[in-house]
Coordinates of C-alpha atoms in Angstrom, one line a residue:
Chain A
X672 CA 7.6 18.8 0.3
X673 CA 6.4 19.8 -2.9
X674 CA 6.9 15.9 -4.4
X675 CA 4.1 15.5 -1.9
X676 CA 1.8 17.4 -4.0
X677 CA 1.7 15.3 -7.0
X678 CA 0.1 12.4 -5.4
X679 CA -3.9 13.5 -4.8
X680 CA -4.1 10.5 -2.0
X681 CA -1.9 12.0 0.0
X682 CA -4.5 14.5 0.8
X683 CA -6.8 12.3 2.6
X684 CA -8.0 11.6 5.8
X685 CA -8.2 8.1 7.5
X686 CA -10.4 7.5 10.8
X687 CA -10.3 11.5 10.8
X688 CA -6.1 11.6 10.6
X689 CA -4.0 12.6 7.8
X690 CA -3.1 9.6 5.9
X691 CA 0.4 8.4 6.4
X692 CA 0.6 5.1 4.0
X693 CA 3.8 3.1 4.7
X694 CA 2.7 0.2 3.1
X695 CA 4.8 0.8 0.2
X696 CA 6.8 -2.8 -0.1
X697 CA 3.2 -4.2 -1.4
X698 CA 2.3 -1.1 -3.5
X699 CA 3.4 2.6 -3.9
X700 CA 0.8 5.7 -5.1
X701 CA 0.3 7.3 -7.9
X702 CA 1.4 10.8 -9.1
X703 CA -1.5 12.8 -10.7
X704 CA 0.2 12.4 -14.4
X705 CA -0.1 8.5 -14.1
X706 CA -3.6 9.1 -13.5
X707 CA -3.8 12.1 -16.4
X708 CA -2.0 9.6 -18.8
X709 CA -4.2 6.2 -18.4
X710 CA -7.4 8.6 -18.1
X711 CA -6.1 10.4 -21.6
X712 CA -6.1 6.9 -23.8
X713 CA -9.5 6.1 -22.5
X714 CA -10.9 9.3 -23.2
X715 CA -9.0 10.3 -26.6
X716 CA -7.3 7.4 -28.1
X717 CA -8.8 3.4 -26.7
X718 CA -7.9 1.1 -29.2
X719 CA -7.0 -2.3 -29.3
X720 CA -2.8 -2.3 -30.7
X721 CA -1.3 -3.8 -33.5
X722 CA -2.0 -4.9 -36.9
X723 CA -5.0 -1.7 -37.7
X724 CA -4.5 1.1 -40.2
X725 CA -7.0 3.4 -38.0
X726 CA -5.8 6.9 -36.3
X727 CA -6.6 5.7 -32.6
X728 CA -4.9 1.7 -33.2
X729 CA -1.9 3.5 -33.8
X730 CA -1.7 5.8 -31.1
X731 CA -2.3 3.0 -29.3
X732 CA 0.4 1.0 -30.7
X733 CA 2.3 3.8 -29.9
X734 CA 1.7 4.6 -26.3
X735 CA 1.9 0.7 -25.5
X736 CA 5.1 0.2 -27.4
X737 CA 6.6 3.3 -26.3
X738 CA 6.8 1.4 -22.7
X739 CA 9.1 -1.0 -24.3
X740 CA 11.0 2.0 -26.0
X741 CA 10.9 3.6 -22.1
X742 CA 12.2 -0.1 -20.1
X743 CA 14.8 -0.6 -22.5
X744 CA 16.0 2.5 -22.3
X745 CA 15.6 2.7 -18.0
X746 CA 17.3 -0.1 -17.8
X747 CA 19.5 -0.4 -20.5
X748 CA 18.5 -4.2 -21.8
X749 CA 17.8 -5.3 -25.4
X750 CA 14.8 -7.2 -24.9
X751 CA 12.0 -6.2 -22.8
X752 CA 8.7 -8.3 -22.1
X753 CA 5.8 -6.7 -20.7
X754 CA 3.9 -8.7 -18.0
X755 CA 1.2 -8.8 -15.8
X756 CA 3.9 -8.2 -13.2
X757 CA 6.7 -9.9 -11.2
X758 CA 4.9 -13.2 -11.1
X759 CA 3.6 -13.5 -14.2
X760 CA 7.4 -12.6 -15.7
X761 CA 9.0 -15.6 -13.3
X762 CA 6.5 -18.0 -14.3
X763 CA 7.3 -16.8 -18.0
X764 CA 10.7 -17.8 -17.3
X765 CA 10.0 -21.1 -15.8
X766 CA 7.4 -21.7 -18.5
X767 CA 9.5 -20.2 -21.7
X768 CA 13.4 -21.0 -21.1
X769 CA 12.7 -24.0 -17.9
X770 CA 10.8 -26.3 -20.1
X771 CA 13.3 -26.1 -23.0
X772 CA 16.3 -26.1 -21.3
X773 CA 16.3 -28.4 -18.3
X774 CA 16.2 -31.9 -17.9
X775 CA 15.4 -34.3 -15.2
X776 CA 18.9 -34.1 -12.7
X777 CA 19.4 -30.6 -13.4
X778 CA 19.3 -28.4 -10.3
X779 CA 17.9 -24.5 -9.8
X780 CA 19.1 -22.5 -6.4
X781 CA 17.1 -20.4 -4.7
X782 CA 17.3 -18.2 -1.8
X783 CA 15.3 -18.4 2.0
X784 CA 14.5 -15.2 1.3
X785 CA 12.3 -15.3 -2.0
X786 CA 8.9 -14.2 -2.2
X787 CA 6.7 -17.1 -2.6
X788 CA 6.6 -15.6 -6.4
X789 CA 10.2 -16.9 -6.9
X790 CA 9.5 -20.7 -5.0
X791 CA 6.5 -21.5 -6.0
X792 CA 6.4 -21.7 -10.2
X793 CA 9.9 -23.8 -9.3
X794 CA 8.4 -26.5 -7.1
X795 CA 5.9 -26.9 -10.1
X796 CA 8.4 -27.2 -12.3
X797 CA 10.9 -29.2 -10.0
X798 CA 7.7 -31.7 -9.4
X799 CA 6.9 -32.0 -13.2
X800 CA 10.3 -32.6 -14.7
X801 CA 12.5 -34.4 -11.7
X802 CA 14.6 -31.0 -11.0
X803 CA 16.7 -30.6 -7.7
X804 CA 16.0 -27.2 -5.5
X805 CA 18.5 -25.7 -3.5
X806 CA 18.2 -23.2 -0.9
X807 CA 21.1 -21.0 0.3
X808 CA 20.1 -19.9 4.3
X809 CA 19.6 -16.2 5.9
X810 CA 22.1 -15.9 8.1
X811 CA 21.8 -14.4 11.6
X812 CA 23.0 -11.1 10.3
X813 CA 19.7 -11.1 7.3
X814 CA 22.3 -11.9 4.8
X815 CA 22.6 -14.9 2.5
X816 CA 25.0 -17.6 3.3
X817 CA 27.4 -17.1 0.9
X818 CA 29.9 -20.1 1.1
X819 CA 26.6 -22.2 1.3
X820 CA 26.0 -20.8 -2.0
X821 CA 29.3 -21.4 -3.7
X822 CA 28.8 -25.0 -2.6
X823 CA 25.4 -25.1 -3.9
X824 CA 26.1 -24.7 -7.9
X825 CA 27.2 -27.9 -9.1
X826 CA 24.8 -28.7 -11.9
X827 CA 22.6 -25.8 -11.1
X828 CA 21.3 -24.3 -14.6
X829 CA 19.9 -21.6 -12.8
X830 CA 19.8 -19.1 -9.5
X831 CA 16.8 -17.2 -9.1
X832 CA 17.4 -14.8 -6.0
X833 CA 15.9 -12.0 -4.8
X834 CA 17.4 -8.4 -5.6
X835 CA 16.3 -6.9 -2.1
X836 CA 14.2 -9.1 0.6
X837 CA 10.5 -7.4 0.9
X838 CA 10.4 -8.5 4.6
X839 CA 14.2 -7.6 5.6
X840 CA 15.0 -4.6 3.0
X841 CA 18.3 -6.6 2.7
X842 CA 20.0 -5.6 -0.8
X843 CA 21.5 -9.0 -2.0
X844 CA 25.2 -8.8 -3.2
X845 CA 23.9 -9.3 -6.7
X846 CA 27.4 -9.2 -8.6
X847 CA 29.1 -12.0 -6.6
X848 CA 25.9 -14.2 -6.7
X849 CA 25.8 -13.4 -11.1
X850 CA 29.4 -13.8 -11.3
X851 CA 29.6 -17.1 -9.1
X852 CA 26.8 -18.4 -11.4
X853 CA 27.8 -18.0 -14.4
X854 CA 31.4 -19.4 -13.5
X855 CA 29.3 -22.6 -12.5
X856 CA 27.8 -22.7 -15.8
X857 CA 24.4 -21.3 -14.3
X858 CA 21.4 -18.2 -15.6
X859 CA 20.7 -15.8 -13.1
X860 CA 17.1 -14.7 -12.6
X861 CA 16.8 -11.8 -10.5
X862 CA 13.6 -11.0 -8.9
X863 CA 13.8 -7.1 -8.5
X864 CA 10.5 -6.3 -7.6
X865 CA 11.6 -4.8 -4.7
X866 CA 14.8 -3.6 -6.1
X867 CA 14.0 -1.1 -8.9
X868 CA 11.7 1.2 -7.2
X869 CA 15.0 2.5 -5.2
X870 CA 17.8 1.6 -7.6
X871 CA 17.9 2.4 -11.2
X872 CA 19.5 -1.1 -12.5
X873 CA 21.6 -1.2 -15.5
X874 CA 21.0 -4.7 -16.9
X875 CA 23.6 -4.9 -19.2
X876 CA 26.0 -4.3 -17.0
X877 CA 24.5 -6.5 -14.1
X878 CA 24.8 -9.5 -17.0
X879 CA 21.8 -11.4 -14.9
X880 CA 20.3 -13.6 -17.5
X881 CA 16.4 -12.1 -16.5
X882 CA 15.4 -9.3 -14.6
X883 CA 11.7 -9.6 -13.1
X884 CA 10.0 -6.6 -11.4
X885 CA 6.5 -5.1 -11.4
X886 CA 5.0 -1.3 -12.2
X887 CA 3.2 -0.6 -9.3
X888 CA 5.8 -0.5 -6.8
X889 CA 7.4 2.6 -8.7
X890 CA 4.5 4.2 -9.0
X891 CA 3.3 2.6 -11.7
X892 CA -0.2 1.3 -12.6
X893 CA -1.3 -2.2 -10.6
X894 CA -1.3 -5.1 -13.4
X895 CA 2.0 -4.8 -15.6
X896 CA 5.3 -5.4 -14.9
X897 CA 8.5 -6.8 -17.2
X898 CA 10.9 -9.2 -17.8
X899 CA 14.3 -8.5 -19.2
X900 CA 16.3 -10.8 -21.1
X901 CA 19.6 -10.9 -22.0
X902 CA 19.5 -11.5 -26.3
X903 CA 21.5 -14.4 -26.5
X904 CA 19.5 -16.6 -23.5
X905 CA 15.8 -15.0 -25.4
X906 CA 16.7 -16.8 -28.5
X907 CA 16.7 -20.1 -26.5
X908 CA 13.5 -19.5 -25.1
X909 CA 10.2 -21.0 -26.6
X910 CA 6.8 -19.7 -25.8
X911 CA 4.5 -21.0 -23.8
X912 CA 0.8 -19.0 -23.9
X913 CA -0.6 -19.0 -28.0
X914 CA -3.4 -16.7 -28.6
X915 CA -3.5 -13.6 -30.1
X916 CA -0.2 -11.3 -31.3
X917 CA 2.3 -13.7 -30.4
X918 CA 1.7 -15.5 -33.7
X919 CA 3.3 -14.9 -37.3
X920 CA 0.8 -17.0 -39.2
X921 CA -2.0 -19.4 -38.1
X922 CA -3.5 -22.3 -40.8
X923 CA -5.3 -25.0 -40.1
X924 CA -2.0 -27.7 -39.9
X925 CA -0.2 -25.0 -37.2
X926 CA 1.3 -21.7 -36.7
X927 CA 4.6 -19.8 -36.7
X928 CA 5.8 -17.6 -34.0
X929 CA 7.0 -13.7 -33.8
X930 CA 10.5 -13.9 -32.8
X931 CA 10.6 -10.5 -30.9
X932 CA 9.1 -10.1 -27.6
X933 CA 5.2 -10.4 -28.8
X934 CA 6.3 -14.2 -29.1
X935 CA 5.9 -13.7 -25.1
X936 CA 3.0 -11.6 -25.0
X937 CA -0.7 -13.5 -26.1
X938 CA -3.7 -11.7 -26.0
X939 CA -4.4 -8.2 -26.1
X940 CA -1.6 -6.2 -23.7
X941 CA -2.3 -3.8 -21.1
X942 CA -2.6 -0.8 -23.2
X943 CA -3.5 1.7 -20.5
X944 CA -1.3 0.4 -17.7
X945 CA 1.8 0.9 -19.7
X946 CA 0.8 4.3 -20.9
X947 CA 0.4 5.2 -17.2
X948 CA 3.7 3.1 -16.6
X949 CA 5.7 5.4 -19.4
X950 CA 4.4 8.4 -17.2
X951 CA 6.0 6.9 -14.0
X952 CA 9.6 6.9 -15.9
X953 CA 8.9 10.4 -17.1
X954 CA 8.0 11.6 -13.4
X955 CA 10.5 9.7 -11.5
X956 CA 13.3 10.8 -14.1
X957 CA 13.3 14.3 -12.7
X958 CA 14.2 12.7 -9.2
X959 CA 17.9 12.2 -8.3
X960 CA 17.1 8.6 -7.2
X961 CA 20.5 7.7 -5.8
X962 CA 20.1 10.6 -3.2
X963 CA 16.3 9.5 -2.2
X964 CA 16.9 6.1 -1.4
X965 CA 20.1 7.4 1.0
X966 CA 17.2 9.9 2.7
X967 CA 14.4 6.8 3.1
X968 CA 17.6 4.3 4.3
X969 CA 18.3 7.2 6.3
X970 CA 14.6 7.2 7.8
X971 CA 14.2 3.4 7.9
X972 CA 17.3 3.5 10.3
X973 CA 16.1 6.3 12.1
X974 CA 13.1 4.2 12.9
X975 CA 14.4 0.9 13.6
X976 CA 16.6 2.3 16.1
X977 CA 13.8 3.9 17.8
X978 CA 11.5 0.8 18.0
X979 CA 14.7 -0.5 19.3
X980 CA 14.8 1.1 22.0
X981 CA 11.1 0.6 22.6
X982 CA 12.0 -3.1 23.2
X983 CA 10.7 -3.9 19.8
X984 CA 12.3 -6.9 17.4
X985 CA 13.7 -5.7 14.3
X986 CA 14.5 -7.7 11.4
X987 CA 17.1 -6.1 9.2
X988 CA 20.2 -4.3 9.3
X989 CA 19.4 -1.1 6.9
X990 CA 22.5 -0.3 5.4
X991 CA 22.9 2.2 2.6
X992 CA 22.0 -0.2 -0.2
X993 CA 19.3 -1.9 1.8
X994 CA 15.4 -0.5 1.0
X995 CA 13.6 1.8 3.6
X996 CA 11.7 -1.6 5.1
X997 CA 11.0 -2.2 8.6
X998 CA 9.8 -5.4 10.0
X999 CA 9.1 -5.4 13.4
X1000 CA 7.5 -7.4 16.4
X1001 CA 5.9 -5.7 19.8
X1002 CA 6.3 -8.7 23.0
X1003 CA 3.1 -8.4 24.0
X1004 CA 0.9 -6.5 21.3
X1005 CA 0.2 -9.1 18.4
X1006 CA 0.6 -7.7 15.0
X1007 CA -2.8 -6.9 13.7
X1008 CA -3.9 -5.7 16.6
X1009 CA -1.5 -3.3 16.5
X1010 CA -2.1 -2.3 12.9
X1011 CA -5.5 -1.9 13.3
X1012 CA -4.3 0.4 16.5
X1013 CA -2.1 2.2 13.6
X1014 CA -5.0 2.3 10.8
X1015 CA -7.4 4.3 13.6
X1016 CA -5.0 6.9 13.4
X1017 CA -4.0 7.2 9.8
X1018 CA -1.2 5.3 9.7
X1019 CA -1.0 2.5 6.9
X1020 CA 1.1 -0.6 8.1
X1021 CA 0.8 -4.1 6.4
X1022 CA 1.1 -6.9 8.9
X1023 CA 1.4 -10.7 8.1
X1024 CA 4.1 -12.9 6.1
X1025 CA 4.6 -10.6 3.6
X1026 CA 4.4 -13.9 0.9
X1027 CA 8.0 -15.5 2.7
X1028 CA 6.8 -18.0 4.6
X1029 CA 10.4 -20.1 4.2
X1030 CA 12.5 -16.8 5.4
X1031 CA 10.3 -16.2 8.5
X1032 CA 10.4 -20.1 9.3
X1033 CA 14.3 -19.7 9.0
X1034 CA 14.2 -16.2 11.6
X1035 CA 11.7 -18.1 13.9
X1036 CA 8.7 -16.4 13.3
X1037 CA 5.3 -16.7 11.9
X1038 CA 4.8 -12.7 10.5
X1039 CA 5.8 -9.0 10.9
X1040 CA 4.5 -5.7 11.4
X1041 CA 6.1 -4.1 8.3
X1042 CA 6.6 -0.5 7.5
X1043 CA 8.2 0.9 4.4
X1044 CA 9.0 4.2 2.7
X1045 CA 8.9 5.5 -0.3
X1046 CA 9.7 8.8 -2.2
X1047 CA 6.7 11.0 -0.6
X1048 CA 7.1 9.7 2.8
X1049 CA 8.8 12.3 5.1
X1050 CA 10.7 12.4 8.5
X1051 CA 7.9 14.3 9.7
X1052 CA 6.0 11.2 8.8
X1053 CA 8.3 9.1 10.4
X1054 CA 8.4 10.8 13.6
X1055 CA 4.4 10.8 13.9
X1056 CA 4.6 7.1 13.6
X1057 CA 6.6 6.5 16.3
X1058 CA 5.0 9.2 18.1
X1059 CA 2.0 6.8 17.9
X1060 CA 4.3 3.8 18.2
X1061 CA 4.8 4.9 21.4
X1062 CA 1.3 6.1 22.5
X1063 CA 0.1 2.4 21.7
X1064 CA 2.9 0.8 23.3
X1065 CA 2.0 2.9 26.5
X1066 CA -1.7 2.1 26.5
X1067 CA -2.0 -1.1 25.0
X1068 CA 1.7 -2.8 26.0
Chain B
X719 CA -34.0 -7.1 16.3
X720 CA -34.7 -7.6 20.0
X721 CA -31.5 -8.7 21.6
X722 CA -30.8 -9.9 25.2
X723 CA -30.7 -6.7 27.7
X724 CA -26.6 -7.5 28.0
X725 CA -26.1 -6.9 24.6
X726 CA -28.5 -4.3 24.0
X727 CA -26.8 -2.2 26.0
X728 CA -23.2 -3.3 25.0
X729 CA -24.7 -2.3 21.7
X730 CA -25.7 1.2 22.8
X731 CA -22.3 1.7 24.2
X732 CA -20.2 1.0 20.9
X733 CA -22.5 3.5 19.5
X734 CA -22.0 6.7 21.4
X735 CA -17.9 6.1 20.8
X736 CA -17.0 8.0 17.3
X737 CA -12.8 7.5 18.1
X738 CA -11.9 4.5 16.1
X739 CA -8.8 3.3 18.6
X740 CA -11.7 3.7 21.7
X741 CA -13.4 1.6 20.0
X742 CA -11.3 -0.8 19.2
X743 CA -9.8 -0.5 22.8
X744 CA -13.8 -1.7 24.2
X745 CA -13.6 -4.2 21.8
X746 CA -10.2 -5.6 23.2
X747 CA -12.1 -5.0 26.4
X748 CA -14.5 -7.8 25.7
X749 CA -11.3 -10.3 25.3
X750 CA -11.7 -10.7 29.8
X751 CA -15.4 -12.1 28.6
X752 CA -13.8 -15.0 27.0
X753 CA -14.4 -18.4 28.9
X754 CA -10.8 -19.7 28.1
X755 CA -10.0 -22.6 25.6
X756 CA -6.7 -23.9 26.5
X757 CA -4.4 -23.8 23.3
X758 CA -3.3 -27.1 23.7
X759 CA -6.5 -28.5 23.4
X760 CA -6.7 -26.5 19.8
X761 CA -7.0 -28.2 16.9
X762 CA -8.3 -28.2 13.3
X763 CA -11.7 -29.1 14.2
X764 CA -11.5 -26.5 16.4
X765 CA -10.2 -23.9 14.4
X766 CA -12.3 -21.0 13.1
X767 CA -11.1 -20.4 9.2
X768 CA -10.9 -17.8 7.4
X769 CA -9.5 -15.2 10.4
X770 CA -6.0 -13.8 9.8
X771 CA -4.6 -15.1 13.3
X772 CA -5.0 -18.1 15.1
X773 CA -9.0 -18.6 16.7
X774 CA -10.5 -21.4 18.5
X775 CA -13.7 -22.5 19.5
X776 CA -16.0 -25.1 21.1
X777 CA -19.5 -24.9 22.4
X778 CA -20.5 -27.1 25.5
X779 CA -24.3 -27.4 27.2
X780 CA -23.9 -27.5 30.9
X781 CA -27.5 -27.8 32.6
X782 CA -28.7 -27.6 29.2
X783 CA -27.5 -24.4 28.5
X784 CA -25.0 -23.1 26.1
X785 CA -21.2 -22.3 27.0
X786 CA -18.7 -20.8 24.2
X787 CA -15.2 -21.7 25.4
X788 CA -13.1 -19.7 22.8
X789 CA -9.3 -18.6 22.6
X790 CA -7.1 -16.5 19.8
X791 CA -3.7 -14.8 19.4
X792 CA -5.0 -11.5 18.8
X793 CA -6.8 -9.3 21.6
X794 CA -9.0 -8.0 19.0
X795 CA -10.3 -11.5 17.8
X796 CA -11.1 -12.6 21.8
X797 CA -12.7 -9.6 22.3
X798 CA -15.2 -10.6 19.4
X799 CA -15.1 -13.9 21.1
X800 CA -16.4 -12.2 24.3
X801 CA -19.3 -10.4 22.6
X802 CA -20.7 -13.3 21.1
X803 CA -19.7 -15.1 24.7
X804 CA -22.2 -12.2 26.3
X805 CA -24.5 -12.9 23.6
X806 CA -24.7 -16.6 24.2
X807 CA -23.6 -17.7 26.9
X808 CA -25.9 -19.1 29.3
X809 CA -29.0 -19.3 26.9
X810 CA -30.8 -22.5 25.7
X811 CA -29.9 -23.8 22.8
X812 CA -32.5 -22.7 20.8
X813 CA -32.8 -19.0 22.0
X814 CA -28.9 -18.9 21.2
X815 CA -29.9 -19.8 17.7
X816 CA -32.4 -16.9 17.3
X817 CA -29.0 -14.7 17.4
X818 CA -28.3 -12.5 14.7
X819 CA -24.5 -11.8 13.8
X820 CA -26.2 -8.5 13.1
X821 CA -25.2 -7.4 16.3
X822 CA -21.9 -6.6 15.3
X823 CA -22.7 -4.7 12.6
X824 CA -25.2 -2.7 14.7
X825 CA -22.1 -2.1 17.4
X826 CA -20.2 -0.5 14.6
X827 CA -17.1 -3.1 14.9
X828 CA -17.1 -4.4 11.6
X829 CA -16.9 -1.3 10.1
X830 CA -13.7 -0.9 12.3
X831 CA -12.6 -3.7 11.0
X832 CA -10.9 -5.1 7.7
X833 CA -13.3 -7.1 5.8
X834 CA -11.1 -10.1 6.2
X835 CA -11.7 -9.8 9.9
X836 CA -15.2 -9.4 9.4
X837 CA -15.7 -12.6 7.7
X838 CA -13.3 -14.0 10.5
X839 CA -16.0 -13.2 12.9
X840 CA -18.9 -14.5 10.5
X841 CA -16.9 -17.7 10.1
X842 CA -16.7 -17.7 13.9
X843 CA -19.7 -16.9 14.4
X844 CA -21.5 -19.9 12.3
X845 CA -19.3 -22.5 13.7
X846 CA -20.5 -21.4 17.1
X847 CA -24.1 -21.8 15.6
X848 CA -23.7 -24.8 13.6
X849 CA -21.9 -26.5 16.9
X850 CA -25.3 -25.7 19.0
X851 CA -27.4 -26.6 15.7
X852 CA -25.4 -30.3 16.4
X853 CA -26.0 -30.3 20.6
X854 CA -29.8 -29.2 20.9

């Protein structure tokens, strides 16, 4: 698989094995041009960006704002602010457009199935300004509770909910929820963090309100991520960190405000990361995305069914717009034990409550054993884990 | 250090494995080592923090002498339990303080293990001490 070649890591050994990382829900590897591209502006062009006449400021103006130029044009939205990440561009939402525009009575929904990233900047908010949280329920079959929903929107103002579930790999339907909102009067904040790395969003025509994801789960560098915003809902949207860049002018009696997206972004950016970010598009834009994601849903499903039939609990369904996630629970071999079983032969598993503590209270359960796939990861892969699966069940089960 | 001959020569045995999951399988081993803390006797006073699963402990003297009772969800975590159980149980009070968590290191498990499991079993492994600090 020559894709496989583009990533140096891949080329390790772990405990004397060949790696075989399927921890990709928390973070995915980098190509060799991410690592080329971040390693370039240090060596040829580090500068800080912005408001310098000198050769290198502007190249690194360039290579940070050309990110912007990349996200709008990946995801087809009008305003795009760059983040630390997912959670920084929630709590940018609940900061920026939450403190201006709700009121004491109002009401936010939210899914079971958030990451604590998407509960926990709205129980601070909820706590400080007398707003009602709703929660729609995860069925039995991993999928929201849609009528519960519909109930649920009187005098919301907003519905944050995730795009895909990073424990279940359940793809929400995103279009009913957005549509059902905004007929209720409600913004839609979608948390795609887990969406985007296998599903190449158009945000214009998804009409959510803000779109939240992170880099470095589409191999992308660790430390940025963005926040999309539809035009109309930015201009209601104040800002919430001062420093540096976000200002117009600053005198001694008070400042004015940028009104483009550097309003949102204090301080000096991360320059590097969304050079190396930019080189992510360019690689993943020679990929037919739509036809890798069917091949990893493909090999999710392969393996669920096998740990199936191993006697092993599986939480999620897989379908074709679901991510390649499998959560899964042994009876009698408890979950880090089993993946430090994995880790002694290569195999990279993440174990835990993945950060959705409310969705594994609703299933009943305190964490998973959780492995997921990403572009590099092969059947052959797939096959050797539950090769392993197997050996460990036998010796240790 | 000198340890007690038990653990010397538990020591000597981690060290001729190289195979990680051997290891790790000597180390679940170790769990039938455990003197047994009933889990509905744990509670927060009992519990070790810091580990990534649910540990237990509580150190008794009987004839003066110290006994770990200890229980945990994971196999690998009360077979850590046993080591320090071979390590300690049995001794006075203050020759069970002389103990270095050392021993571990020396055995090769915390290098087979993720560093929040390794400060898991230092946690652990101070409560134990600091509960026979309070009974000598």
């Amino acid at each position: 698989m020559a894709l496989r070649d583009d990533f140096p890591i891949l080329k390790r050994e772990v405990n004397g094995y060949p790696l075989i990382y399927l921890d990709n829900a928390a973070t995915t590897q980098k190509p060799q041009v991410v690592l080329d591209a971040m390693n370039e502006y240090y060596t040829s062009s580090n500068s800080n960006v912005h408001r310098a006449v000198h050769t290198l400021a502007g190249e690194a103006t360039e290579g940070y704002e050309s990110c912007r130029t990349q996200l709008k044009e990946w995801f087809n939205a009008e305003r795009a602010v760059i983040t630390s990440g997912t959670t920084e561009a929630i709590n940018l939402v609940a900061h920026a457009w939450g403190r201006a525009n709700l009121k004491e009575g109002d009401a936010i929904v939210l899914t079971e199935m958030e990451h604590h990233s998407d509960i926990v900047p709205w129980q601070m908010l909820a706590e400080e300004r007398g707003i009602e949280l709703r929660y729609v329920p995860v069925m039995e079959d991993f999928t929201l509770d849609m009528e519960v929903y519909a109930a649920s929107l009187t005098n919301a103002k907003l519905v944050c909910v995730v795009h895909t579930s990073n424990v279940l790999g359940v793809r929400n339907p995103l279009e009913d929820i957005t549509k059902l909102a905004h007929e209720n009067g409600a913004l839609v904040l979608i948390d795609a963090a887990q969406g985007v790395p296998h599903e190449r969003i158009d945000f214009k025509e998804s009409k959510a309100d803000f779109m939240a994801f992170s880099a470095h789960k589409m191999c992308g560098p660790t430390g940025i991520g963005a926040l999309l915003i539809q035009p109309d809902v930015f201009e209601t949207m104040q800002p919430f960190m001062g420093g540096g860049d976000m200002i117009e002018t600053v005198t001694v009696n008070g400042s004015t405000y940028q009104t483009n997206e550097h309003k949102f972004e204090a301080g000096t950016p991360r320059i590097a990361e969304a050079i190396g970010w930019c080189a992510a598009f360019d690689w993943m834009s020679s990929l037919d995305l739509r036809e890798e994601h069917q091949r990893l849903v493909g090999i999710a499903r392969w393996v669920a069914q096998q740990l199936r039939e191993m006697d092993i609990s599986v939480y999620g369904r897989h379908e074709a717009g679901d991510s390649a996630v499998v959560s899964f629970l042994h009876p009698t071999i408890q979950s880090e034990d089993l993946a430090h079983l994995l880790d002694s032969r290569g195999i990279a598993v993440r174990t835990g409550h993945h950060c959705a503590q409310p969705l594994l209270h609703r299933l009943g359960i305190s964490g998973t054993v959780r492995a997921s796939f990403y572009l590099y990861n092969t059947m052959d892969e797939a096959e050797l884990f539950i090769e392993q699966m197997k050996y460990i069940t036998g010796r240790f089960g | 250090m000198t340890y007690p001959a038990d653990l010397a020569e538990l020591i000597e045995e981690f060290q001729e494995v190289e195979d990680k999951m051997e290891r790790l399988e000597m180390v679940f081993d170790m769990a039938d080592e455990v003197i047994p803390f009933p889990a509905d006797q744990w509670s927060a006073i009992s519990k070790v923090q810091g580990c990534q699963s649910e540990a237990h402990v509580k150190v008794e003297l009987q004839d003066g002498k110290v006994l770990l009772l200890s229980g945990a969800d994971a196999k690998l975590v009360q077979g850590l339990m046993g080591i320090l159980s071979i390590a300690i149980n049995g001794s006075a009070p203050a020759q069970a303080l002389l103990l270095s968590p050392d021993f571990a290191e020396e055995m090769g498990i915390l290098n087979s293990l993720s560093p929040s499991r390794s400060n898991g079993f230092r946690n652990m492994f101070d409560k134990v001490m600091k509960e026979i600090r309070v009974l000598e």
